[in-house]
Amino acid sequence: MFGKTSRIWLLAIFLLVLALAACGGTTSESSSTTTDTTAETSTDTSADTPAELPAATEATTPESTERKVATFIWTQEFDTLNPIYTGMWFVSITFDIWNAPAWSFNNKDEPVPVLVTQMPSDANGGITDDGRTITLNLRDDIKWSDGEPITANDFVFTYNMIMNPANIVQSTYPYDSMASVTAADDQTVVMTFNDPFAPWMTLWRYLLPEHVLAPVFEAEGTLDAAEWNLAPTVGAGPYVFAEWESGSFARFVRNENYYNAPPLIDEIFIRFVPDDASQTAALQTGDADLGTFIPYSDVPTLRDAGVNVISVPSGYNEGWFFYFGDNGNPALQDVNVRKAIALAFDREALSQDLLLGLTKPAASLWDNTPYVDPSITPYPFDPEEAKRLLDAAGWVDSNGDGTRDKDGVELILSHGTTIREIRQDTQAVAQQQLAEVGIGLDIQSYDADIFFGGMSDGGPAASGELDIFQWSDGPSVYPDPDHYYWYCSEIPTEEYPDGANWQRLCDEKLDGLFALQATQTDFAERRQTFFEITKYMYDNVIWLGLWQDPDIWALSGRLQNVNMSGASPFYSIAAWDMQN
């Protein structure tokens, strides 16, 4: 979906990379993504009592004090490990651990070849002048963890499995932008596009082993129930899957057939915990070496315990999505009502009070990237203007119950999010402040696996049960700015229940702008189109930003030589080390 012909391809790519690398987020955390700390950890557990961690048994505890075992804490358990069936962040960030991308992104968000010999460009002949054909030259020494060579046929197989309707995949984007993928020979992959596709580097963040899964597909007609989905014992990363104990932990051990320098740590042990308090307690007591999605309120506590906390911009921003479906609340169809909501919610105070001033309100889904119209600033807190807009829109309190109404409909909006403490606290603040201007907010919270369920799973947001839904999101595949779920074609239907446009927004102008930017390989032209997109979404309050949400990572002093990026957090994990 990206385009523009000519030799500006290479220039555009480099400009894009350089611009993204230069635009780090504004946080009060250290912006460095490298740590080599030996800070002591604390045994102080006087914080709020967390939910109980899994019992320390032989299965849930690193096997030996002599082996180097790094314990990571995840507050969400995997839904699957097959990349084509998941969009879960806690799963996708593991791909650099046990799978292998064609290229990864370093701590400057620059592309780094992994399976390919070099990044294709028009200068090296990898991209044709018309931008419609891209050729990947694979290394001749790459292999799966079982010793089988990784070849171009694995790329073709991965593409075919994503695009085959027999597999109910999470999304066909961005692979549906290709007309074909072929293997010219074992080390040459040829990608052909109907139109130039600017975000081509969003492709091939993982690979499926043809020799393992092709027989399954031939026998079953689908990969939906393949054992490999939950136990991918054949991978291609520095580590290989060893075990997943549901509700407790997952283990990845050193890949003895890894084609690069062997990893320095013997095992990555991922423990699943039920909540933020459990994660914080494990980090405080030294029972964990790494945690993420750290609540801002816990940052001072962790730092006091000697835990190193770093902020890594990754394109994420917390915000409110509005439901625009025909069966939704009619109030949200009115842009002035949406503006009133923005003006009635003091998000600056929210950032200062609940987030301890460690971040700031977001103005767009693309904050801290070069793609935001520079004239955009977060809506100010102005409840009196909010009241005026609501009055002008005809929403008044005609029955004196404290809530505005119009044509017999009360201005009460349902709001849903996950059970994360900061989100529930945000709900309470928003409910109180919106009530001051006569808007009722019916707040609900869900376990993440329920909240993020698709329409076929009965997920409340995907099924149109909520007027406003909140989560943190960023570009489809950061650092590229493309967003696939604003397209009209992504609206879920009975025929396409996996559509990701849960907002049910079909805006012809916005749809056209998103389609245009995807064909603009010239960085300046594409950025100008994104200026239009961000200004249009801002003026019409299609999305309301709450706070900028860089990845917050907590690292024990045992971890050494850690480099992380927002696009590929574990791109260098083979070089990580730890002190026993």
Coordinates of C-alpha atoms in Angstrom, one line a residue:
M1 CA 0.0 0.0 0.0
F2 CA 2.9 2.4 -0.3
G3 CA 3.9 4.0 -3.3
K4 CA 5.7 6.5 -5.4
T5 CA 7.9 5.3 -8.1
S6 CA 11.5 6.2 -8.7
R7 CA 14.8 6.3 -7.0
I8 CA 13.6 8.2 -4.0
W9 CA 12.9 4.8 -2.4
L10 CA 16.3 4.6 -0.7
L11 CA 16.2 8.2 0.3
A12 CA 12.7 7.9 1.7
I13 CA 13.6 4.9 3.7
F14 CA 16.6 6.5 5.3
L15 CA 14.8 9.8 5.9
L16 CA 12.0 7.9 7.6
V17 CA 14.3 5.9 9.8
L18 CA 16.4 9.0 10.7
A19 CA 13.4 11.1 11.5
L20 CA 11.9 8.4 13.7
A21 CA 15.1 7.9 15.5
A22 CA 15.4 11.6 16.2
C23 CA 12.0 11.9 17.8
G24 CA 12.2 10.2 21.2
G25 CA 9.3 10.6 23.6
T26 CA 9.2 13.2 26.3
T27 CA 9.4 11.4 29.6
S28 CA 11.1 12.0 33.0
E29 CA 12.6 8.5 32.8
S30 CA 16.1 8.2 31.4
S31 CA 15.8 8.0 27.6
S32 CA 18.7 5.7 27.5
T33 CA 17.8 2.1 26.4
T34 CA 21.1 0.6 27.6
T35 CA 21.8 -0.5 31.1
D36 CA 24.7 -2.1 32.8
T37 CA 23.7 -1.7 36.4
T38 CA 24.6 -3.5 39.5
A39 CA 22.1 -1.8 41.7
E40 CA 21.1 -3.7 44.8
T41 CA 17.6 -5.0 45.1
S42 CA 15.4 -4.6 48.2
T43 CA 13.5 -7.2 50.2
D44 CA 11.0 -4.6 51.4
T45 CA 7.5 -5.9 50.7
S46 CA 5.6 -3.3 52.7
A47 CA 3.7 -2.2 49.6
D48 CA 0.1 -3.2 49.1
T49 CA -0.2 -7.0 49.4
P50 CA -0.2 -8.5 45.9
A51 CA -2.0 -11.5 44.6
E52 CA 0.0 -14.6 45.4
L53 CA 2.7 -15.6 43.0
P54 CA 2.9 -19.1 41.6
A55 CA 4.3 -21.4 44.3
A56 CA 8.0 -21.8 44.2
T57 CA 8.2 -25.4 42.9
E58 CA 10.7 -27.2 40.8
A59 CA 8.5 -26.3 37.8
T60 CA 8.2 -22.6 38.5
T61 CA 11.7 -21.9 39.8
P62 CA 14.9 -21.7 37.7
E63 CA 16.4 -25.1 37.7
S64 CA 20.0 -24.4 38.9
T65 CA 21.9 -21.6 40.5
E66 CA 24.8 -22.4 38.2
R67 CA 22.9 -21.8 35.0
K68 CA 22.1 -18.3 33.9
V69 CA 18.3 -18.1 34.0
A70 CA 16.7 -14.7 33.5
T71 CA 13.2 -14.4 35.0
F72 CA 10.8 -12.1 33.2
I73 CA 7.4 -11.1 34.6
W74 CA 4.3 -10.9 32.3
T75 CA 1.0 -9.5 33.6
Q76 CA -0.8 -11.1 30.7
E77 CA -0.5 -14.7 29.7
F78 CA 0.0 -15.7 26.1
D79 CA -3.2 -16.4 24.1
T80 CA -1.2 -18.4 21.5
L81 CA 2.4 -18.4 20.2
N82 CA 1.6 -18.8 16.6
P83 CA 2.2 -15.3 15.2
I84 CA -0.5 -15.4 12.6
Y85 CA -3.2 -15.9 15.3
T86 CA -2.4 -13.2 17.7
G87 CA -2.0 -9.4 18.0
M88 CA -1.1 -9.5 21.7
W89 CA 1.8 -7.3 22.5
F90 CA 3.0 -9.7 25.2
V91 CA 3.3 -12.4 22.6
S92 CA 4.7 -10.4 19.7
I93 CA 7.6 -9.1 21.7
T94 CA 8.8 -12.6 22.2
F95 CA 9.3 -13.3 18.5
D96 CA 12.9 -12.0 18.7
I97 CA 13.5 -14.5 21.5
W98 CA 12.4 -17.8 19.8
N99 CA 11.4 -16.9 16.2
A100 CA 13.3 -14.9 13.7
P101 CA 12.4 -11.8 11.6
A102 CA 13.9 -11.0 8.3
W103 CA 15.1 -7.9 9.9
S104 CA 14.8 -6.4 13.3
F105 CA 15.1 -2.8 14.7
N106 CA 17.9 -1.6 16.9
N107 CA 17.7 0.9 19.8
K108 CA 17.6 3.8 17.3
D109 CA 14.7 2.0 15.5
E110 CA 16.9 1.4 12.5
P111 CA 16.4 -1.8 10.5
V112 CA 19.0 -4.5 11.1
P113 CA 19.3 -7.5 8.8
V114 CA 18.7 -10.9 10.5
L115 CA 17.8 -13.5 7.9
V116 CA 18.6 -11.3 4.9
T117 CA 22.0 -10.4 3.8
Q118 CA 21.1 -6.7 3.4
M119 CA 18.1 -4.4 3.5
P120 CA 16.7 -4.1 -0.1
S121 CA 16.9 -0.8 -1.8
D122 CA 16.8 0.6 -5.3
A123 CA 20.6 1.3 -5.0
N124 CA 21.4 -2.4 -4.4
G125 CA 18.8 -3.7 -6.9
G126 CA 16.5 -5.0 -4.2
I127 CA 13.7 -2.6 -5.1
T128 CA 12.6 -2.0 -8.7
D129 CA 12.2 1.5 -10.1
D130 CA 8.4 1.3 -10.0
G131 CA 8.5 0.2 -6.4
R132 CA 6.3 -2.9 -7.1
T133 CA 8.9 -5.6 -6.8
I134 CA 11.1 -6.2 -3.8
T135 CA 13.7 -9.0 -3.6
L136 CA 15.1 -10.4 -0.4
N137 CA 18.4 -12.2 -0.5
L138 CA 18.7 -14.7 2.4
R139 CA 21.8 -15.8 4.2
D140 CA 22.9 -19.3 3.3
D141 CA 23.7 -20.3 6.9
I142 CA 20.4 -19.8 8.6
K143 CA 18.5 -22.8 10.0
W144 CA 15.6 -23.8 12.2
S145 CA 16.3 -25.0 15.7
D146 CA 16.0 -28.6 14.5
G147 CA 18.8 -28.1 12.0
E148 CA 16.6 -27.8 8.9
P149 CA 17.7 -24.9 6.6
I150 CA 15.5 -21.7 6.5
T151 CA 14.8 -21.1 2.8
A152 CA 12.6 -18.9 0.6
N153 CA 10.0 -21.6 0.7
D154 CA 9.4 -20.8 4.4
F155 CA 8.6 -17.2 3.4
V156 CA 6.2 -18.4 0.7
F157 CA 4.5 -20.8 3.1
T158 CA 4.1 -18.1 5.7
Y159 CA 2.5 -15.8 3.2
N160 CA 0.2 -18.6 2.0
M161 CA -0.9 -19.5 5.5
I162 CA -1.7 -15.9 6.4
M163 CA -3.8 -15.4 3.2
N164 CA -5.5 -18.8 3.1
P165 CA -9.1 -18.3 4.4
A166 CA -9.0 -21.8 5.9
N167 CA -6.9 -20.2 8.7
I168 CA -8.8 -17.8 10.9
V169 CA -5.9 -15.5 11.4
Q170 CA -5.7 -12.3 13.5
S171 CA -5.3 -10.1 10.4
T172 CA -4.1 -10.5 6.9
Y173 CA -2.5 -7.0 7.1
P174 CA 0.1 -6.2 5.7
Y175 CA 0.5 -9.3 3.7
D176 CA -2.7 -8.6 1.8
S177 CA -0.9 -5.7 0.1
M178 CA 1.2 -8.2 -1.9
A179 CA 0.1 -9.7 -5.1
S180 CA 2.4 -12.7 -4.8
V181 CA 5.4 -14.1 -2.9
T182 CA 7.6 -16.5 -4.8
A183 CA 10.9 -18.4 -4.3
A184 CA 13.3 -17.7 -7.2
D185 CA 15.6 -20.2 -5.4
D186 CA 16.4 -21.3 -1.9
Q187 CA 18.0 -18.0 -0.9
T188 CA 15.8 -15.5 -3.0
V189 CA 12.4 -14.3 -2.1
V190 CA 10.5 -12.1 -4.6
M191 CA 7.6 -9.9 -3.4
T192 CA 5.3 -8.4 -5.9
F193 CA 2.9 -5.6 -5.1
N194 CA -0.1 -4.3 -7.2
D195 CA 0.9 -0.8 -6.0
P196 CA 4.0 0.5 -4.3
F197 CA 3.8 -0.3 -0.6
A198 CA 5.7 2.1 1.6
P199 CA 5.4 0.2 4.9
W200 CA 7.0 -2.9 3.4
M201 CA 9.4 -3.1 6.4
T202 CA 6.3 -4.1 8.5
L203 CA 6.5 -7.5 6.8
W204 CA 8.3 -10.6 7.9
R205 CA 8.5 -10.0 11.6
Y206 CA 8.2 -13.7 12.1
L207 CA 8.3 -16.9 10.0
L208 CA 6.5 -20.3 10.0
P209 CA 8.5 -23.5 9.5
E210 CA 7.1 -25.1 6.4
H211 CA 8.6 -28.5 7.1
V212 CA 6.8 -28.7 10.4
L213 CA 3.4 -27.1 9.6
A214 CA 2.8 -28.0 5.9
P215 CA 2.0 -31.6 6.8
V216 CA -0.4 -30.4 9.5
F217 CA -2.2 -28.1 7.0
E218 CA -2.3 -30.9 4.4
A219 CA -3.8 -33.3 7.0
E220 CA -6.2 -30.9 8.7
G221 CA -7.0 -28.3 6.1
T222 CA -6.1 -25.6 8.6
L223 CA -3.5 -24.6 11.2
D224 CA -6.1 -23.4 13.6
A225 CA -5.6 -26.3 16.0
A226 CA -2.0 -27.1 15.3
E227 CA 0.0 -28.3 18.3
W228 CA 2.8 -25.9 17.3
N229 CA 0.5 -23.0 18.1
L230 CA 0.9 -23.6 21.8
A231 CA 4.2 -25.5 21.7
P232 CA 6.4 -24.1 18.9
T233 CA 9.3 -26.5 19.6
V234 CA 10.9 -25.6 16.3
G235 CA 11.9 -22.0 16.1
A236 CA 14.7 -19.9 14.7
G237 CA 15.8 -17.4 17.4
P238 CA 18.6 -17.5 19.9
Y239 CA 16.3 -19.5 22.2
V240 CA 13.9 -22.3 21.5
F241 CA 10.5 -23.0 23.2
A242 CA 10.8 -25.6 26.0
E243 CA 7.6 -25.5 28.0
W244 CA 4.4 -23.5 28.7
E245 CA 2.5 -24.3 31.9
S246 CA -0.9 -22.6 31.5
G247 CA -1.5 -20.0 34.2
S248 CA 2.0 -20.2 35.6
F249 CA 5.1 -19.9 33.3
A250 CA 6.8 -20.4 29.9
R251 CA 10.4 -21.4 29.3
F252 CA 12.8 -20.8 26.4
V253 CA 16.2 -22.4 26.4
R254 CA 19.3 -21.8 24.4
N255 CA 19.0 -22.8 20.8
E256 CA 22.0 -25.0 20.2
N257 CA 21.6 -24.7 16.4
Y258 CA 21.5 -20.9 16.4
Y259 CA 23.3 -19.5 13.4
N260 CA 24.7 -16.4 15.1
A261 CA 26.9 -16.2 18.3
P262 CA 25.2 -18.3 21.0
P263 CA 23.3 -16.4 23.6
L264 CA 25.0 -15.7 26.9
I265 CA 22.0 -16.5 29.1
D266 CA 21.0 -20.1 29.3
E267 CA 17.3 -19.7 29.7
I268 CA 14.5 -17.1 29.6
F269 CA 11.9 -18.0 32.2
I270 CA 8.6 -16.0 31.8
R271 CA 6.4 -16.1 34.8
F272 CA 2.7 -15.1 34.5
V273 CA 1.3 -13.1 37.4
P274 CA -2.3 -11.8 37.8
D275 CA -1.7 -8.1 38.5
D276 CA 0.7 -5.2 38.7
A277 CA 1.1 -5.5 42.4
S278 CA 2.5 -9.1 42.0
Q279 CA 4.9 -7.9 39.4
T280 CA 6.2 -5.0 41.5
A281 CA 6.6 -7.3 44.5
A282 CA 8.7 -9.8 42.5
L283 CA 10.9 -7.0 41.2
Q284 CA 11.3 -5.5 44.7
T285 CA 12.4 -8.8 46.3
G286 CA 14.7 -9.8 43.5
D287 CA 12.5 -12.7 42.3
A288 CA 12.4 -11.1 38.8
D289 CA 14.9 -9.7 36.5
L290 CA 12.6 -7.9 34.1
G291 CA 9.1 -6.5 34.1
T292 CA 7.1 -4.2 31.8
F293 CA 3.9 -2.2 31.7
I294 CA 5.1 -0.8 35.0
P295 CA 2.4 1.3 36.7
Y296 CA 3.7 4.9 36.9
S297 CA 2.7 4.9 40.6
D298 CA 5.2 2.1 41.2
V299 CA 8.2 3.7 39.6
P300 CA 9.4 5.6 42.8
T301 CA 9.0 2.4 44.8
L302 CA 11.0 0.3 42.4
R303 CA 13.7 2.9 42.1
D304 CA 14.0 3.1 45.9
A305 CA 14.5 -0.7 45.8
G306 CA 17.4 -0.3 43.5
V307 CA 15.6 -1.5 40.4
N308 CA 16.6 0.3 37.1
V309 CA 13.6 1.8 35.4
I310 CA 13.9 2.9 31.7
S311 CA 11.5 4.5 29.3
V312 CA 11.5 3.3 25.6
P313 CA 9.4 5.3 23.1
S314 CA 7.4 2.7 21.1
G315 CA 4.7 4.7 19.4
Y316 CA 2.0 3.9 22.0
N317 CA -0.5 6.3 23.4
E318 CA -3.3 5.7 25.8
G319 CA -6.7 6.9 24.6
W320 CA -10.4 6.7 24.1
F321 CA -12.0 5.1 21.0
F322 CA -15.6 6.1 20.2
Y323 CA -18.3 3.8 18.9
F324 CA -19.8 5.2 15.7
G325 CA -22.1 2.3 14.7
D326 CA -25.7 2.9 13.8
N327 CA -26.8 1.2 17.0
G328 CA -24.7 3.3 19.2
N329 CA -25.6 6.3 21.4
P330 CA -26.7 9.1 19.1
A331 CA -24.8 11.7 21.1
L332 CA -21.5 10.4 19.9
Q333 CA -22.5 11.0 16.3
D334 CA -22.2 14.7 17.1
V335 CA -18.7 16.1 16.9
N336 CA -19.6 18.9 19.4
V337 CA -20.5 16.2 22.0
R338 CA -17.2 14.6 21.5
K339 CA -15.4 17.9 21.8
A340 CA -17.4 18.6 25.0
I341 CA -16.1 15.3 26.4
A342 CA -12.5 16.3 25.5
L343 CA -12.9 19.7 27.2
A344 CA -14.6 18.3 30.3
F345 CA -11.9 15.8 31.1
D346 CA -8.8 17.3 32.8
R347 CA -6.1 15.1 31.3
E348 CA -3.2 17.3 32.4
A349 CA -4.2 16.9 36.0
L350 CA -4.6 13.2 35.4
S351 CA -1.0 13.1 34.1
Q352 CA 0.2 15.0 37.1
D353 CA -1.8 13.3 39.8
L354 CA -2.3 9.6 38.8
L355 CA 0.8 9.4 36.6
L356 CA 3.1 11.4 38.9
G357 CA 4.1 13.8 36.1
L358 CA 6.1 11.0 34.4
T359 CA 4.3 11.5 31.1
K360 CA 1.9 14.1 29.5
P361 CA -1.4 14.1 27.6
A362 CA -1.4 12.7 24.1
A363 CA -2.7 14.8 21.3
S364 CA -2.8 12.1 18.6
L365 CA -2.1 8.4 18.0
W366 CA 1.2 9.4 16.5
D367 CA 2.7 11.6 19.3
N368 CA 6.5 11.6 19.4
T369 CA 6.8 10.7 15.7
P370 CA 7.4 13.1 12.8
Y371 CA 3.9 12.5 11.5
V372 CA 1.8 14.8 13.7
D373 CA 0.6 18.2 12.4
P374 CA 2.7 20.6 14.5
S375 CA -0.4 22.8 15.2
I376 CA -2.0 20.1 17.2
T377 CA -2.0 20.4 21.0
P378 CA -4.1 18.4 23.5
Y379 CA -7.6 19.8 24.1
P380 CA -7.5 22.1 27.2
F381 CA -9.6 21.6 30.3
D382 CA -12.6 23.9 29.8
P383 CA -15.8 22.6 31.4
E384 CA -17.7 25.9 30.7
E385 CA -17.0 25.6 27.0
A386 CA -18.1 21.9 27.2
K387 CA -21.4 23.0 28.7
R388 CA -21.9 25.6 26.0
L389 CA -21.2 23.0 23.2
L390 CA -23.7 20.6 24.8
D391 CA -26.3 23.3 25.1
A392 CA -25.9 24.3 21.5
A393 CA -26.1 20.6 20.4
G394 CA -29.5 20.3 22.2
W395 CA -28.4 18.2 25.1
V396 CA -29.9 19.7 28.2
D397 CA -31.1 18.4 31.5
S398 CA -34.9 18.7 30.9
N399 CA -36.0 16.5 33.8
G400 CA -33.6 17.9 36.5
D401 CA -31.9 14.5 37.2
G402 CA -28.5 16.0 36.7
T403 CA -27.9 14.2 33.4
R404 CA -28.5 15.8 30.0
D405 CA -30.9 14.4 27.6
K406 CA -32.3 14.9 24.1
D407 CA -35.4 13.5 22.4
G408 CA -35.9 11.2 25.3
V409 CA -32.4 9.8 25.3
E410 CA -30.3 10.3 28.4
L411 CA -26.6 11.3 27.8
I412 CA -25.2 8.2 29.6
L413 CA -22.3 6.6 27.9
S414 CA -20.9 3.1 28.6
H415 CA -17.1 3.1 29.1
G416 CA -15.0 -0.1 29.2
T417 CA -11.4 -1.0 29.6
T418 CA -9.2 -3.6 31.3
I419 CA -8.8 -4.2 35.0
R420 CA -5.4 -2.4 35.2
E421 CA -5.4 -0.2 38.2
I422 CA -4.5 3.0 36.4
R423 CA -7.3 2.5 33.9
Q424 CA -9.8 1.9 36.6
D425 CA -8.6 5.0 38.4
T426 CA -8.9 6.9 35.2
Q427 CA -12.5 5.7 34.8
A428 CA -13.4 7.1 38.3
V429 CA -11.8 10.5 37.6
A430 CA -13.5 10.7 34.2
Q431 CA -16.9 9.7 35.6
Q432 CA -16.7 12.4 38.2
Q433 CA -15.5 15.2 35.8
L434 CA -18.0 14.4 33.0
A435 CA -20.8 14.3 35.6
E436 CA -20.0 18.0 36.3
V437 CA -21.1 18.9 32.8
G438 CA -24.1 16.6 32.8
I439 CA -22.6 13.5 31.0
G440 CA -23.1 10.2 32.7
L441 CA -20.4 7.5 32.4
D442 CA -21.3 3.9 33.1
I443 CA -17.9 2.4 33.8
Q444 CA -17.1 -1.3 33.3
S445 CA -13.8 -3.2 33.4
Y446 CA -12.8 -6.6 32.1
D447 CA -10.0 -9.1 32.2
A448 CA -7.8 -8.4 29.2
D449 CA -8.5 -11.6 27.4
I450 CA -12.2 -10.8 27.5
F451 CA -11.9 -7.1 26.7
F452 CA -9.7 -7.7 23.7
G453 CA -11.7 -10.5 22.3
G454 CA -12.9 -10.2 18.7
M455 CA -16.5 -10.1 17.6
S456 CA -16.6 -13.8 17.2
D457 CA -15.4 -14.2 20.8
G458 CA -18.0 -11.8 22.1
G459 CA -15.5 -9.1 23.1
P460 CA -17.4 -6.1 24.4
A461 CA -15.6 -3.5 22.3
A462 CA -15.5 -5.6 19.1
S463 CA -19.2 -6.5 19.5
G464 CA -20.4 -2.9 19.9
E465 CA -21.4 -3.1 23.5
L466 CA -19.5 0.0 24.6
D467 CA -19.8 3.6 23.6
I468 CA -16.2 4.4 24.7
F469 CA -13.3 1.9 25.0
Q470 CA -9.9 2.6 26.3
W471 CA -6.5 1.1 25.7
S472 CA -3.0 2.0 24.7
D473 CA -2.1 1.6 21.0
G474 CA 0.2 2.8 18.3
P475 CA 1.0 2.3 14.6
S476 CA 0.2 -1.1 13.2
V477 CA 3.8 -2.1 13.1
Y478 CA 6.0 0.5 14.7
P479 CA 8.1 2.4 13.7
D480 CA 6.1 2.7 10.5
P481 CA 3.1 5.0 11.0
D482 CA 0.5 3.0 9.1
H483 CA -2.8 2.1 10.9
Y484 CA -4.8 -0.6 9.3
Y485 CA -7.9 -0.6 11.6
W486 CA -9.3 2.8 10.5
Y487 CA -10.2 1.4 7.0
C488 CA -13.9 0.9 6.2
S489 CA -13.0 -2.6 5.1
E490 CA -11.9 -3.5 8.6
I491 CA -15.4 -3.0 10.1
P492 CA -16.4 -6.4 11.6
T493 CA -19.3 -8.2 10.0
E494 CA -20.8 -11.6 10.2
E495 CA -18.8 -12.4 7.1
Y496 CA -15.7 -10.8 8.5
P497 CA -15.9 -11.1 12.3
D498 CA -12.2 -10.5 12.7
G499 CA -12.3 -7.0 11.4
A500 CA -10.3 -4.6 13.6
N501 CA -12.3 -1.4 13.1
W502 CA -14.3 -1.8 16.3
Q503 CA -15.2 1.8 16.2
R504 CA -17.4 1.0 13.2
L505 CA -16.2 4.3 11.7
C506 CA -16.4 4.5 7.9
D507 CA -15.3 8.0 6.9
E508 CA -14.6 8.3 3.2
K509 CA -12.2 11.2 3.6
L510 CA -10.2 9.4 6.3
D511 CA -10.3 6.1 4.4
G512 CA -8.9 7.9 1.3
L513 CA -6.1 9.6 3.3
F514 CA -5.0 6.3 4.8
A515 CA -5.0 4.6 1.4
L516 CA -3.0 7.5 0.0
Q517 CA -0.2 7.5 2.6
A518 CA 0.3 3.8 2.0
T519 CA 1.4 4.5 -1.5
Q520 CA 3.7 7.5 -0.8
T521 CA 7.3 6.4 -0.7
D522 CA 8.5 10.0 -0.5
F523 CA 8.9 10.8 3.2
A524 CA 7.9 14.4 2.9
E525 CA 4.8 13.7 0.9
R526 CA 3.7 10.9 3.2
R527 CA 4.3 13.1 6.3
Q528 CA 2.2 15.8 4.8
T529 CA -0.6 13.3 4.3
F530 CA -0.3 12.3 8.0
F531 CA -0.5 15.9 8.9
E532 CA -3.9 15.9 7.2
I533 CA -4.9 12.7 9.0
T534 CA -3.9 13.8 12.4
K535 CA -5.5 17.2 12.0
Y536 CA -8.7 15.7 10.7
M537 CA -8.9 13.1 13.5
Y538 CA -8.1 15.8 16.1
D539 CA -10.7 18.4 14.8
N540 CA -13.4 15.7 14.7
V541 CA -12.3 14.0 18.0
I542 CA -12.3 10.7 16.3
W543 CA -9.8 9.5 18.9
L544 CA -9.2 11.2 22.3
G545 CA -5.7 11.0 23.7
L546 CA -5.2 10.5 27.4
W547 CA -1.5 10.1 27.9
Q548 CA 1.7 9.3 26.0
D549 CA 2.6 5.7 26.8
P550 CA 6.2 4.7 26.2
D551 CA 7.2 1.3 27.2
I552 CA 8.3 1.3 30.9
W553 CA 10.7 -1.5 31.7
A554 CA 12.1 -2.5 35.1
L555 CA 15.5 -4.3 35.1
S556 CA 17.3 -5.9 38.0
G557 CA 20.9 -5.2 38.6
R558 CA 21.8 -8.8 37.5
L559 CA 21.0 -8.1 33.8
Q560 CA 23.9 -6.8 31.9
N561 CA 24.5 -5.4 28.4
V562 CA 20.8 -4.7 27.8
N563 CA 19.8 -2.8 24.7
M564 CA 16.1 -2.4 23.9
S565 CA 14.1 -0.7 21.1
G566 CA 10.5 0.3 20.9
A567 CA 10.0 -1.7 17.7
S568 CA 11.9 -4.8 18.8
P569 CA 12.5 -4.9 22.5
F570 CA 14.6 -8.1 22.5
Y571 CA 16.5 -7.6 19.2
S572 CA 19.8 -8.0 21.0
I573 CA 18.8 -10.5 23.6
A574 CA 21.5 -13.0 22.5
A575 CA 24.1 -10.5 23.8
W576 CA 22.4 -9.9 27.1
D577 CA 24.2 -11.3 30.1
M578 CA 23.6 -11.6 33.8
Q579 CA 25.5 -11.9 37.1
N580 CA 24.6 -14.8 39.3

